[in-house]
Every structure is written in C-alpha cells, then in structure tokens.
Tab-separated table of C-alpha atoms in Angstrom:
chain	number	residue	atom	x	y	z
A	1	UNK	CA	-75.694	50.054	32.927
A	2	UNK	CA	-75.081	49.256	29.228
A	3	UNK	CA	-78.708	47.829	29.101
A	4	UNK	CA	-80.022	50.888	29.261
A	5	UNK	CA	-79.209	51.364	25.393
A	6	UNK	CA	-81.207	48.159	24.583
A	7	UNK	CA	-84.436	50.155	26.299
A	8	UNK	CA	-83.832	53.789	24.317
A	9	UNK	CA	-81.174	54.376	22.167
A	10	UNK	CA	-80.283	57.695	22.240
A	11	UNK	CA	-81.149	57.810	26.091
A	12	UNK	CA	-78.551	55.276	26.747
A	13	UNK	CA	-76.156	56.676	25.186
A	14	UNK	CA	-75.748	59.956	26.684
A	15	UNK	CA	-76.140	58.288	29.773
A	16	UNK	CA	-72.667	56.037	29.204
A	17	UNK	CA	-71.246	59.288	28.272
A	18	UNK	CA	-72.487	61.802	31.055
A	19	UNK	CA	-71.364	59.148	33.756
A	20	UNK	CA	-67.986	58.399	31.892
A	21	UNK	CA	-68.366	54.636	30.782
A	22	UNK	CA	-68.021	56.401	27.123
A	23	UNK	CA	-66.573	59.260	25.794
A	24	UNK	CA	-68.075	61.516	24.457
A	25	UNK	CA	-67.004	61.309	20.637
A	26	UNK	CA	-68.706	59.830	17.780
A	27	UNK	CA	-65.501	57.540	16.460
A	28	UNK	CA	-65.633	56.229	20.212
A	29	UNK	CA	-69.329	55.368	20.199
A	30	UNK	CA	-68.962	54.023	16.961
A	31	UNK	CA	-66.661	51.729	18.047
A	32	UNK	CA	-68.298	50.907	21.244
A	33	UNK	CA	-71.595	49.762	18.795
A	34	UNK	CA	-69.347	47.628	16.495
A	35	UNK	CA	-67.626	45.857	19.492
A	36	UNK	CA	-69.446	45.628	22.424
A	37	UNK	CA	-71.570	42.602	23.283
A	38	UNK	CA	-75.092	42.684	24.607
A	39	UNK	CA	-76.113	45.479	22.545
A	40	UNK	CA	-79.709	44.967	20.481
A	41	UNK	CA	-79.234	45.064	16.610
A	42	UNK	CA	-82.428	46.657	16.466
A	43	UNK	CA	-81.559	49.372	19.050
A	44	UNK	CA	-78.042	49.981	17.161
A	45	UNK	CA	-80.263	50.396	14.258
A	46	UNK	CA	-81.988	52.940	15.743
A	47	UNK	CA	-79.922	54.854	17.024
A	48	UNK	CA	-78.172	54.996	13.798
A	49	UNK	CA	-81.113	55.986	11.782
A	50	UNK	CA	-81.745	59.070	14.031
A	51	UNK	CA	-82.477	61.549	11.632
A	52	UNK	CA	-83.017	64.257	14.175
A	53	UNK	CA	-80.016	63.728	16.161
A	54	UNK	CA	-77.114	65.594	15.055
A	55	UNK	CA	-74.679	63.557	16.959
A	56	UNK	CA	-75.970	60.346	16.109
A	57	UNK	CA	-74.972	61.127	12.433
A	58	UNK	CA	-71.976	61.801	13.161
A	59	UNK	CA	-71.542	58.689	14.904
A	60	UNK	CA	-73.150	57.013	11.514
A	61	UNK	CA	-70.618	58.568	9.483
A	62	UNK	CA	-67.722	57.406	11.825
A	63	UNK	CA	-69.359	54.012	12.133
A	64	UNK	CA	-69.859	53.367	8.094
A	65	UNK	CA	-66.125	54.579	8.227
A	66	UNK	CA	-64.885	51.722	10.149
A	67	UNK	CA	-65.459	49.216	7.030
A	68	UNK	CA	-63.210	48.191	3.885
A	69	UNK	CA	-65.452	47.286	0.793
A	70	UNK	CA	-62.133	46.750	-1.073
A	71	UNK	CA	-62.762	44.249	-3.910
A	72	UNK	CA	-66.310	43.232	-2.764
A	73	UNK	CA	-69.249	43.260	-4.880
A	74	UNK	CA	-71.540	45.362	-3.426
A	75	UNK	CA	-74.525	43.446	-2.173
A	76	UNK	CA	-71.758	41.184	0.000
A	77	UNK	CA	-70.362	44.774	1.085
A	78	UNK	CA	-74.000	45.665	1.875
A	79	UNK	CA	-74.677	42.780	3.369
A	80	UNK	CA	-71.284	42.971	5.933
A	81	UNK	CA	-72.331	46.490	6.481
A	82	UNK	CA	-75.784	45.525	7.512
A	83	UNK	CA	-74.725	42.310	9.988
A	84	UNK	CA	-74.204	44.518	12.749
A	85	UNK	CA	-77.332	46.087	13.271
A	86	UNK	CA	-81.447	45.661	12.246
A	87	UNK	CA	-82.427	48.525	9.603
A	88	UNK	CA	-84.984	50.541	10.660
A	89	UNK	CA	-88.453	50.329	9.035
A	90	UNK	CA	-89.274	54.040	8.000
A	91	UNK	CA	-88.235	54.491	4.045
A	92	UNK	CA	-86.108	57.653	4.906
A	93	UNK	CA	-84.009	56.268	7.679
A	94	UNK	CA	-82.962	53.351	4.913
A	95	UNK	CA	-82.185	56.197	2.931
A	96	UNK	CA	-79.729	58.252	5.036
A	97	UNK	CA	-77.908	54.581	5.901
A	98	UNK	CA	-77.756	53.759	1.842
A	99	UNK	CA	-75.729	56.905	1.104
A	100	UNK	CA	-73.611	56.644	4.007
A	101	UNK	CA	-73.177	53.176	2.678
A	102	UNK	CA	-72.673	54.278	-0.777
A	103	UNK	CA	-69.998	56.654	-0.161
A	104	UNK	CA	-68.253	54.992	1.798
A	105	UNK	CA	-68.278	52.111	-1.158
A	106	UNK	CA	-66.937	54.160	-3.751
A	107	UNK	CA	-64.030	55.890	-1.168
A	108	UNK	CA	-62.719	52.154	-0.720
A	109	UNK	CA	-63.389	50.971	-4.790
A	110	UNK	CA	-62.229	54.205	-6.826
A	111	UNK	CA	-61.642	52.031	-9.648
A	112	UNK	CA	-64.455	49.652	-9.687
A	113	UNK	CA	-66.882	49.615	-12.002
A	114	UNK	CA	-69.674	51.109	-10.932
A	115	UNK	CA	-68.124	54.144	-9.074
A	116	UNK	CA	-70.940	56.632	-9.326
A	117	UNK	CA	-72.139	57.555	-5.591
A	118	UNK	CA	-75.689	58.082	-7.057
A	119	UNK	CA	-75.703	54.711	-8.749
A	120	UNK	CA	-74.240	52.921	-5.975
A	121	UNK	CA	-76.433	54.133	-3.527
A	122	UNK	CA	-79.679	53.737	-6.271
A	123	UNK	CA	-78.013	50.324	-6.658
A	124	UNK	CA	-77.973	49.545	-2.604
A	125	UNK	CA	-81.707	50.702	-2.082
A	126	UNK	CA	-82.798	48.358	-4.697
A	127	UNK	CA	-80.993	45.529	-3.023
A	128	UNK	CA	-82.701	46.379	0.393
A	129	UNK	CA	-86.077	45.884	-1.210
A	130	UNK	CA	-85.201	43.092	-3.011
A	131	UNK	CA	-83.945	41.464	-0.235
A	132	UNK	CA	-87.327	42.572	1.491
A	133	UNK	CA	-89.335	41.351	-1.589
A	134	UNK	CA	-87.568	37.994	-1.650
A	135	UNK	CA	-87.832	37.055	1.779
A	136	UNK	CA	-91.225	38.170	2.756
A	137	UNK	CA	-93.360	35.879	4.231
A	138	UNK	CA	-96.326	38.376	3.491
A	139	UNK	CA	-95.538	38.268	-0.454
A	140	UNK	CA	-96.662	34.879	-2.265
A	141	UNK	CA	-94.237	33.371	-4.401
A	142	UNK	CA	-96.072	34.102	-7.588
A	143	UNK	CA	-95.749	37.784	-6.834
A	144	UNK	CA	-92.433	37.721	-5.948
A	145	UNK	CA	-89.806	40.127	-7.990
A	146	UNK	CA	-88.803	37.879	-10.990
A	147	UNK	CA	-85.029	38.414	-12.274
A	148	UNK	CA	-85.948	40.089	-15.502
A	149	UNK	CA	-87.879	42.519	-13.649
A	150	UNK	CA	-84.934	43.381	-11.126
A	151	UNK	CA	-82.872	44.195	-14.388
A	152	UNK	CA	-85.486	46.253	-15.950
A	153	UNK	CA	-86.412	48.454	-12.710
A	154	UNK	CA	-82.236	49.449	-13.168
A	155	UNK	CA	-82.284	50.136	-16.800
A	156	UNK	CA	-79.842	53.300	-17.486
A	157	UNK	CA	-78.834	54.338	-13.854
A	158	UNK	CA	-75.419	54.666	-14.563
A	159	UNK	CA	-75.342	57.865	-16.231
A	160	UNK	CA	-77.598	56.858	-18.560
A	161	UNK	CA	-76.099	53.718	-19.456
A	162	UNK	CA	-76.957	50.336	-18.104
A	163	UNK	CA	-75.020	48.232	-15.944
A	164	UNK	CA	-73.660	44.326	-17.213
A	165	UNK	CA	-76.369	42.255	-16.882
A	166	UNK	CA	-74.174	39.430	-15.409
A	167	UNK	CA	-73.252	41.744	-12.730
A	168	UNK	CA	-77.070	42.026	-11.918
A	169	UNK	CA	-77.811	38.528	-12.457
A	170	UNK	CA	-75.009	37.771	-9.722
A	171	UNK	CA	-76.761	39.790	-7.370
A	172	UNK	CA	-80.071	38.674	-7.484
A	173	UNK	CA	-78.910	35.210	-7.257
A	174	UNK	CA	-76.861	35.971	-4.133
A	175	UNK	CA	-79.862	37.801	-2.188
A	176	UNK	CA	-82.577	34.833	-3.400
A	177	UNK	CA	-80.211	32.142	-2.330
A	178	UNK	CA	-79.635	33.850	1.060
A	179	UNK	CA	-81.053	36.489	3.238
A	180	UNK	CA	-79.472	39.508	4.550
A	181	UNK	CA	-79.894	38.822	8.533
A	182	UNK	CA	-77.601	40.658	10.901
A	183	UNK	CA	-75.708	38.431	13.448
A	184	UNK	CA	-77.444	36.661	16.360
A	185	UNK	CA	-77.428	38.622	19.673
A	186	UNK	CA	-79.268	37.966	22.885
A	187	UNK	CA	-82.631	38.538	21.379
A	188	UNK	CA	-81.719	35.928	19.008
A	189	UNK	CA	-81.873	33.290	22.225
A	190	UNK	CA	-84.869	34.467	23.710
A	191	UNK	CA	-86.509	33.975	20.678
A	192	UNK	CA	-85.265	30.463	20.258
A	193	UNK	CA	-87.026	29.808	23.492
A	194	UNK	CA	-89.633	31.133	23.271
A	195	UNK	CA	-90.291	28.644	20.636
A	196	UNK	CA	-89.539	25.959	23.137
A	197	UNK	CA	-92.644	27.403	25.425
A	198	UNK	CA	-95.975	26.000	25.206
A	199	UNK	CA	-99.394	27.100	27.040
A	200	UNK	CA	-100.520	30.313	27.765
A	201	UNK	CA	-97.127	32.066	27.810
A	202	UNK	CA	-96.101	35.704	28.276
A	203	UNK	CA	-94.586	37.297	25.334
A	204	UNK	CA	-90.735	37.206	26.200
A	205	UNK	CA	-88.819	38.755	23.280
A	206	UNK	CA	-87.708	42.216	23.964
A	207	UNK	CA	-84.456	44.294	22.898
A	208	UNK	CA	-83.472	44.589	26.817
A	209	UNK	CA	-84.386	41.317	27.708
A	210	UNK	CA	-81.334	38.159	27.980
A	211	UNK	CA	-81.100	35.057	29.479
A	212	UNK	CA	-78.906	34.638	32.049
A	213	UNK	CA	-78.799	31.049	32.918
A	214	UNK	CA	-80.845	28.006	33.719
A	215	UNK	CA	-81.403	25.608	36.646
A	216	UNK	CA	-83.706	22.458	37.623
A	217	UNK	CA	-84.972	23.035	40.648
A	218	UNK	CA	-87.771	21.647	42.665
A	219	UNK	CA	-90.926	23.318	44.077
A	220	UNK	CA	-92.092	22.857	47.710
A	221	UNK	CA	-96.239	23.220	48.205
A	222	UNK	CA	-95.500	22.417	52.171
A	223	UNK	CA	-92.368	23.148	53.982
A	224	UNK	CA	-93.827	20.798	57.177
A	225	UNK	CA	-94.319	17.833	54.314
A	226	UNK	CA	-92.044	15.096	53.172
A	227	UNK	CA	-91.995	14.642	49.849
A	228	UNK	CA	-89.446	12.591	47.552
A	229	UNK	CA	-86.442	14.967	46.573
A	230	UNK	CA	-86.865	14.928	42.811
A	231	UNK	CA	-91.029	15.786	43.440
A	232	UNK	CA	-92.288	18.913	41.444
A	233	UNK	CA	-89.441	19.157	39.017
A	234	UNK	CA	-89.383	22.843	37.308
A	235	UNK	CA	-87.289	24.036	34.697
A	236	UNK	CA	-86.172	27.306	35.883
A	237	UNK	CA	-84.820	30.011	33.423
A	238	UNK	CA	-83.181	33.195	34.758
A	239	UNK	CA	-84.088	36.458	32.723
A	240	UNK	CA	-81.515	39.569	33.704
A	241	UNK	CA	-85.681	41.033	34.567
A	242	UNK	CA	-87.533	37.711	34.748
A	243	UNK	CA	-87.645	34.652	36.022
A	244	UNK	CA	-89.631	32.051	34.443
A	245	UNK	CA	-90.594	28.769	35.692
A	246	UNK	CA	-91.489	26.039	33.323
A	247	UNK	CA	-91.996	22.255	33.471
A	248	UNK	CA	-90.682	19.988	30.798
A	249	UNK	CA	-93.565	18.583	28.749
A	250	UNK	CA	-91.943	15.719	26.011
A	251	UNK	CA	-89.822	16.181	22.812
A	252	UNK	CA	-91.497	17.449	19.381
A	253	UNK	CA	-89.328	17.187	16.493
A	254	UNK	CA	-86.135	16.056	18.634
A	255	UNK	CA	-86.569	19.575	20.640
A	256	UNK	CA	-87.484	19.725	24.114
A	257	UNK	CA	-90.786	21.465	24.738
A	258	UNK	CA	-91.602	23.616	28.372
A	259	UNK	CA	-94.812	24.363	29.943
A	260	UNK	CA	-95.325	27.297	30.680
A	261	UNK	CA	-96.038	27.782	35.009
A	262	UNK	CA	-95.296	31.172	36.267
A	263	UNK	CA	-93.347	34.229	35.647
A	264	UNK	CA	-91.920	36.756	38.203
A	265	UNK	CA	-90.991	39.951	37.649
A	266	UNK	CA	-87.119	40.778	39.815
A	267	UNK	CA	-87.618	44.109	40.332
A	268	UNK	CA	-88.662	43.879	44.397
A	269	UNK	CA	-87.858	40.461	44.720
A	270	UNK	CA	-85.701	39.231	47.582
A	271	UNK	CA	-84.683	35.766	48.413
A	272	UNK	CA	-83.733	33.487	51.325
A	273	UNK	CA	-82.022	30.299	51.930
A	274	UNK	CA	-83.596	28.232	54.635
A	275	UNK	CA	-82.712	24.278	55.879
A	276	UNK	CA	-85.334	22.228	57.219
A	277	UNK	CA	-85.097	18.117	58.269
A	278	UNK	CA	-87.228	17.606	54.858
A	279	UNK	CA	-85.532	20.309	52.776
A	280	UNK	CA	-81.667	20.793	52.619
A	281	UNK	CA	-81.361	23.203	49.925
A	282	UNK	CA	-84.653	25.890	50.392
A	283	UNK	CA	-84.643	29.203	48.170
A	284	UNK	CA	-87.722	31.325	48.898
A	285	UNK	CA	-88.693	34.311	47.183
A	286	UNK	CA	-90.524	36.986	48.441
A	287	UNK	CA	-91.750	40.243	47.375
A	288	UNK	CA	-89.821	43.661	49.189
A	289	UNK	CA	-92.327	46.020	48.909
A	290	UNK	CA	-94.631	44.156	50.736
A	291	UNK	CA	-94.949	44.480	54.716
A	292	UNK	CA	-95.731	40.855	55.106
A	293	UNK	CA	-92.818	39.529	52.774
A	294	UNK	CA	-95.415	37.971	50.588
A	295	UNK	CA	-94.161	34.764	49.729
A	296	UNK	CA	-93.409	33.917	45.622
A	297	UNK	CA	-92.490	30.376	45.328
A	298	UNK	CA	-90.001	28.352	46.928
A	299	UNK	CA	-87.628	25.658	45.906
A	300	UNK	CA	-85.466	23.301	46.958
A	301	UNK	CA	-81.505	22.779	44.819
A	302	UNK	CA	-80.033	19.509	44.091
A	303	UNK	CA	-77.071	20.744	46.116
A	304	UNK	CA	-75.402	23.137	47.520
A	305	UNK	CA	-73.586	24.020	44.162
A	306	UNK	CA	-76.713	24.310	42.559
A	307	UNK	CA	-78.327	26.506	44.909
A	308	UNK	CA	-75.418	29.066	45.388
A	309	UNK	CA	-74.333	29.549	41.601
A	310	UNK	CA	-77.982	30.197	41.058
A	311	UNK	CA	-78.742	32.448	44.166
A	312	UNK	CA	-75.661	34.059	43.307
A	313	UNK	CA	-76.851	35.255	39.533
A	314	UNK	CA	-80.171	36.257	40.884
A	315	UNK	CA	-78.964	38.204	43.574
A	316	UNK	CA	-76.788	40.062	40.709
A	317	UNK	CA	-80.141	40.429	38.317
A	318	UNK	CA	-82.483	41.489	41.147
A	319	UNK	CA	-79.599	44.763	42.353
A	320	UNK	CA	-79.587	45.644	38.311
A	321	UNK	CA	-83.250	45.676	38.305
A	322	UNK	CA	-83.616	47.483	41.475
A	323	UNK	CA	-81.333	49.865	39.958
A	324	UNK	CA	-82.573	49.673	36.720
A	325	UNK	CA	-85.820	50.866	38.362
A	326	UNK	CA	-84.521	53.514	40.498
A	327	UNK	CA	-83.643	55.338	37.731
A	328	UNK	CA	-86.490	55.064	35.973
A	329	UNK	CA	-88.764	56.599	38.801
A	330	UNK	CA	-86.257	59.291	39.146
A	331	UNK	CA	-86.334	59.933	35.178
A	332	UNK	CA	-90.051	60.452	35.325
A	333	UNK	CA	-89.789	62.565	38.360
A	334	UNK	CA	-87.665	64.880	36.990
A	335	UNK	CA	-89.755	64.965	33.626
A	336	UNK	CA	-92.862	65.735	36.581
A	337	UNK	CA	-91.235	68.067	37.536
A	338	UNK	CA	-90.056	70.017	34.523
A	339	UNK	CA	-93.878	69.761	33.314
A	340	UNK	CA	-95.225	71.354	36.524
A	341	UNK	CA	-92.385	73.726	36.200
A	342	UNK	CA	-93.885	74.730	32.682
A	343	UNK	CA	-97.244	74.553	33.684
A	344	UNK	CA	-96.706	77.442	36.517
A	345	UNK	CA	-94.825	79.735	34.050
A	346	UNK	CA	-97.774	79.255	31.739
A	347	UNK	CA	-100.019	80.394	34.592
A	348	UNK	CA	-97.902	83.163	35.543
A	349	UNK	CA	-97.984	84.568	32.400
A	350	UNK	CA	-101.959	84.194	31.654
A	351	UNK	CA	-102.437	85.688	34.992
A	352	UNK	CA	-100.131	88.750	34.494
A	353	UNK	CA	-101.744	89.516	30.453
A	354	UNK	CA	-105.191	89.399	32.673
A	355	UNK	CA	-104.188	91.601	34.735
A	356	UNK	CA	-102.763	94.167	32.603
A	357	UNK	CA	-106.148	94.134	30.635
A	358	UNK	CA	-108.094	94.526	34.111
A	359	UNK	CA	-105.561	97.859	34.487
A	360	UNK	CA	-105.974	99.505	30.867
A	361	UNK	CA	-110.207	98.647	30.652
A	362	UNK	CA	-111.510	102.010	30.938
A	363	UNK	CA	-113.382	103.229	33.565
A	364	UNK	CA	-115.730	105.986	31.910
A	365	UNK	CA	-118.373	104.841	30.240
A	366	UNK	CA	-117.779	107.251	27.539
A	367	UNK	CA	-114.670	105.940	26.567
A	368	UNK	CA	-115.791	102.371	26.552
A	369	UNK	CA	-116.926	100.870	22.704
A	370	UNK	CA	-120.246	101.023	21.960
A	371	UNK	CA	-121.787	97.749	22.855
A	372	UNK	CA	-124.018	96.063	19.914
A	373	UNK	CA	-126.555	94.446	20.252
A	374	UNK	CA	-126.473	90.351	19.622
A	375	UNK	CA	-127.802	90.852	16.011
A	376	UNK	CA	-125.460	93.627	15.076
A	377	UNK	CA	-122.064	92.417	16.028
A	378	UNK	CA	-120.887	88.880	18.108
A	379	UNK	CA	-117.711	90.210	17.670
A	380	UNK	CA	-118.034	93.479	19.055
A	381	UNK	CA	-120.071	92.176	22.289
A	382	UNK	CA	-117.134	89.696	23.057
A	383	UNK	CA	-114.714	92.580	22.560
A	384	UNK	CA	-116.859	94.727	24.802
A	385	UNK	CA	-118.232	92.863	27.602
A	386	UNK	CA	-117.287	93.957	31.016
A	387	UNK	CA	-115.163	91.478	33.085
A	388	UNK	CA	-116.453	91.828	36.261
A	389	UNK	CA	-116.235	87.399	36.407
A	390	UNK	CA	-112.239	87.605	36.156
A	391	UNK	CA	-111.605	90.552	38.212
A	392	UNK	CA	-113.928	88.692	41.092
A	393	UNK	CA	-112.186	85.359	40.228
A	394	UNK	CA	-108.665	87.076	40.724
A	395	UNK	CA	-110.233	88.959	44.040
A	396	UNK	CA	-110.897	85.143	45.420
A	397	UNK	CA	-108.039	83.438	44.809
A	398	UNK	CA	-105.915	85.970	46.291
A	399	UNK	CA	-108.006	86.449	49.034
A	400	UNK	CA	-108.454	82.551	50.340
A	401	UNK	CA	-105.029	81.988	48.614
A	402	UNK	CA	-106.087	78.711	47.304
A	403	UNK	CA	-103.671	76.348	45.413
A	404	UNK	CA	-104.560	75.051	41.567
A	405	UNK	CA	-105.421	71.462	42.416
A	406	UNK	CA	-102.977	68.527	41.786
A	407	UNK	CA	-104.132	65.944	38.835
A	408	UNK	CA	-103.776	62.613	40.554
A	409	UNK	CA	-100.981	61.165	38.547
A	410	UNK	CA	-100.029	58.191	37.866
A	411	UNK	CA	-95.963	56.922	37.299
A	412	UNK	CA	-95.901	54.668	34.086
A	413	UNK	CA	-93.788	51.885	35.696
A	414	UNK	CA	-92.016	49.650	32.759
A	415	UNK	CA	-92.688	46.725	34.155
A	416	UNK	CA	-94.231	44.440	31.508
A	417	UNK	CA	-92.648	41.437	30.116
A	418	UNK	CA	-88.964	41.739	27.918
A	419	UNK	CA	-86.905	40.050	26.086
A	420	UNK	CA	-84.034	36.977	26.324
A	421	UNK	CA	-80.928	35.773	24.027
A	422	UNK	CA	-79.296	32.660	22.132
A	423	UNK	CA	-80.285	28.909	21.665
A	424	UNK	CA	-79.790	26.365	24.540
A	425	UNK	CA	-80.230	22.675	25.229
A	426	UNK	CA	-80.624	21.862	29.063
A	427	UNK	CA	-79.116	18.511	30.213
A	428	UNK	CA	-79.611	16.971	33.496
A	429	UNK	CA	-77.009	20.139	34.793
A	430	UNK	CA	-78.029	22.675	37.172
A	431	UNK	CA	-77.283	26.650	36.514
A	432	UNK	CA	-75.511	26.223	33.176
A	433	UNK	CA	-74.558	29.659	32.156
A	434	UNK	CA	-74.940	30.607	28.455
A	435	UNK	CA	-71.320	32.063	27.343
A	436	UNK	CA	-72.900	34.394	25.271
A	437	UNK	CA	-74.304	36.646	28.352
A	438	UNK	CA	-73.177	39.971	29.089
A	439	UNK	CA	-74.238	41.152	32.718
C-alpha cells in the first residue's frame, strides 16, 4: 500500500490518508516522508515541489520545519536538508524549496552572519547550481565554474555589501570536494545491479521498483529427465513486480557479473510445488489468466528451506501485485467513466441549444434574412441557410433511437519494467533477504 507513493506522489498520498494509514495533516505527512522507509527520494521530491497543490505546501513548510540549522554553515545545512529527497528538475520548483530552506535557516541562526532571507536563499540557489555545475558529467572540466567566478557571480548580495570571501571560498571547496547526493534508498540497489547485468537486459530502475531477495535455483527443461542436481544453475532475483532470472557469467573487476535470461512480470503469476523421483524440490510458475495455466519456467530448490522461504516471498509479491493491479483497472474505470459521464452532458447540451434554434427559426419567409448571394456575403449565407439537415438528423435518431457508438478503448495497463534497491553480494546461500526491504 505505501508503494503506491513511489508510482504518483500526490496520488499516494491521499490514498494513505482516505483509507486511514495517514492522517490527514501536513506535520503528520511530513513526518511520515522523513521517517518512513521504502519511500523514493525522487517521488518525495516531487511531491514536495508541487507547486499546484495547496496541501503539499503545507506539508513542505511543516517538513523544512522539522530541521535545526543551528551553528551550520549553510551549504552543510543545505546539504542535510537535501539528503532526504531528489530535487526536482524544473527551475521554479528549486525555487519554492530554496526559500522554504532559507527561512527556515535564518529562524534557527538569528545571529549568524548572513541573516538576510533574500541573501540566504540567493546564497542556497547558487549552491544548487554549483553543485550541478561541479558535478556534471555533461560539463567538461575546462568549462567548469572556476572559484573566482563563484565569488564574482555573488558580488554585493548582502544588502549591497559583499560577503567574506573566506566564507565563500569554504563553500566552494566543500561542494567540489563532495557532491550533494541524498541518501541511498531502494532505487539505490537496483541500480547497483543493474550494473551487475550483462546482455540484452530490460531496463530495471524505477521509483516503485525493490528487490526483495535472491535465490540459486535450478531450471528443469524435462520433468520426465534425470539430470545432475546442480544442472542449469540460475541466479534468481525477486523484484516486489519482477522476477528476473540470470546466470552467473565470471568476475570483472572483483564484481560478479549476471547474464541476463528472462524476466517475468508477477502480476497473474501463480506457482506450484510439485515432487517427482528426479526432482525433490519443483516450483512451477504459471500464468492465471490463462485457461491452459501456461507454463513460465520451473525450478527445482536446493532444499526444502530454500524452496519455502522463497515461495513464501513470492507468494507475498504476486497478492501486492495482484492488488496493486486491481486498483489500477478500477482507477481507470472510474476515470472511463467520469469521461463518458462528461461526454453525455456535452451532448445533452449541444442537442438542447439545437433544438431551441430549430423552435425560434422563423417560419414566414418574410421574416427570414435576406439570403445573399455567395459573392455578396459568406457570412450572411451561413447565418441564413435553412436547416432542414439537423432537423432531419434529430427526426432519425429519435425515431430508430440509435445509440452514439462506443470508441473501442483500450485500458493503459502499467505493466512495463520498474525499478529495484541497495547493493548485494550473493554467496553460495539461497533466499538471502536484503535488510534494507520494506514489503
């Protein structure tokens, strides 16, 4: 349920509060983003840059509220404020968080030099895109932002004056020697793996994607063949929406590197354990939907151990994608729904002003407008042509009572690839669970 924030921001949210997992104040949704794990930095950063959302700035204001700058020079303030979520990219979102920043600054260093809310917040921007500038792999280092020029581009912000040039120095020495980053989430670990994948891979990172755990299993080609036990060894990682299936291919740079196999998407998925005389340990995966219980892949565990811890977190990932999913249809339903809803008041209305001109067109020709000819007036021969096409039109559609026809639509199903979580190093264990996962 909490995922849902790392799909839409602002959608997940009022979700947690209209079914109660949050109430419905900004101080406790502020405290819910600073606290809770799982959450995306990049969807907290959303949500806090909503612009258009009155309650999300008030959950901004509550949020910058929840920090003590006192004593800290302001790029490591800035730089604590900024940990716990991604900034946005749009130049006026950055904006709105830099003054919230900025005044909250100045409430917790009334004496510090500088105390100005406009040159603070002046003063934060210009860090932001000197951070940017810095760290961009899309600037080369000869066009990088040199010191002197940081100092000159803040010449007399402070009322005027200009601010100690050792305080600036500081500064720009702090944000070249390390970049502002906010704190590793689950994203963080997908990406690391991804990394690890080689071959013609799927695109895994995605705010509401995390890695659940990993297992080495082995995959059966014939159930009625005997194979050694340790045959077709895959590397099996378990997505809370994925499941991935890998083989390992060597070591580059003292990392292990996976081949990429397959990928299979939960949502439908059902599994079953099975014993044969060849196979003690069977998983087979199957797709619901289908009438013939299409079959996925199947495997055979170590052990028993193996096989239940890991049949035990895919069960749990399949019912939150199932869920996940229900939802979602009924979401675009209702949005179907509302559309068609508009769409027949539209109609209603057209077909009532058509009407009422059919009623008031005047009947003797002598009070009708005199009609021009093509060369005197366009306008006056639209205004006075006789409608004789709508009034049958209106005749035949109430007569044969005939419906509008339906548009053969199409539900956008979300059902591409998304994203994972933090780093991992598989050892000859089965199902090891990362400690950072949230389910």
């Amino acid at each position: 349920r909490f995922n849902r924030l790392n799909r839409k921001s602002e959608r997940g949210i009022r979700y947690l509060i209209s079914h109660r997992f949050l109430e419905a104040s900004p101080h406790a949704v502020a405290r819910f983003l600073l606290s809770r794990k799982g959450l995306s930095r990049q969807m907290i950063g959303e949500y806090l840059g909503n612009l258009q959302d009155p309650f999300a700035m008030q959950v901004l204001h509550a949020y910058v509220n929840e920090f003590d700058f006192h004593d800290m020079p302001i790029d490591i303030a800035l730089r604590k404020f900024q940990s716990g979520f991604r900034l946005p990219g749009e130049a006026q979102k950055i904006e709105q968080l830099m003054q919230m920043f900025g005044q909250r600054y100045c409430i917790t260093n009334p004496s510090t030099s500088p105390s100005n809310i406009d040159t603070i917040f002046i003063l934060a921007f210009a860090i932001i895109m000197l951070n940017t500038d810095l760290h961009s792999r899309n600037i080369k280092p000869e066009k990088k932002m040199r010191q002197e020029q940081f100092i000159k581009n803040l010449r007399a912000i402070d009322y005027g004056e200009d601010l100690d040039i050792d305080y600036l120095t500081g500064i720009y020495e702090r944000i070249r020697a390390e970049e502002f980053r906010p704190d590793n989430d689950h994203v963080t670990q997908v990406a690391k793996f991804e990394q690890t994948l080689i071959g013609k891979k799927p695109s895994l990172v995605a705010p509401h994607r995390r890695l659940v755990c990993y297992c080495r299993l082995y995959e059966i080609y014939d159930l009625s063949k005997r194979e050694r036990l340790t045959a077709h060894q895959r590397e099996v990682f378990l997505f809370n929406d994925l499941l991935v299936i890998t083989k390992i291919s060597g070591k580059k740079r003292q990392q292990l590197q996976y081949q990429f196999r397959q990928a299979f998407r939960l949502s439908g998925m059902n599994l079953y354990l099975f014993e044969t005389t060849h196979y003690q340990y069977g998983i087979r995966l199957v797709r619901k939907p289908d009438i013939h219980q299409t079959n996925l892949i199947t495997f055979n565990a170590r052990n028993e151990h193996d096989r239940t811890k890991f049949c035990e977190d895919l069960k749990e990932a399949i019912m939150e994608m199932d869920e996940m999913e229900g939802l979602r249809i009924q979401t675009e339903l209702d949005k179907l729904r509302g559309s068609w809803s508009s769409l027949a008041d539209s109609l209603n209305n057209n077909a009532n002003g058509i009407i009422s001109s059919l009623i008031d067109y005047p009947t003797n020709k002598r009070d009708r407008p005199l009609s021009r000819t093509l060369s005197n007036s366009l306008l006056d021969m639209t205004l006075t042509m006789p409608a004789p096409s709508l009034f049958n039109h209106q005749t035949t559609t109430n007569n044969t009572k005939e419906l509008l026809p339906c548009r053969n639509s199409q539900c956008s199903v979300d059902s591409g690839m998304v994203s994972l979580m933090n780093e991992f190093s598989p050892t000859n264990g089965c199902n090891m669970p990362l400690t950072t996962t949230t389910k």
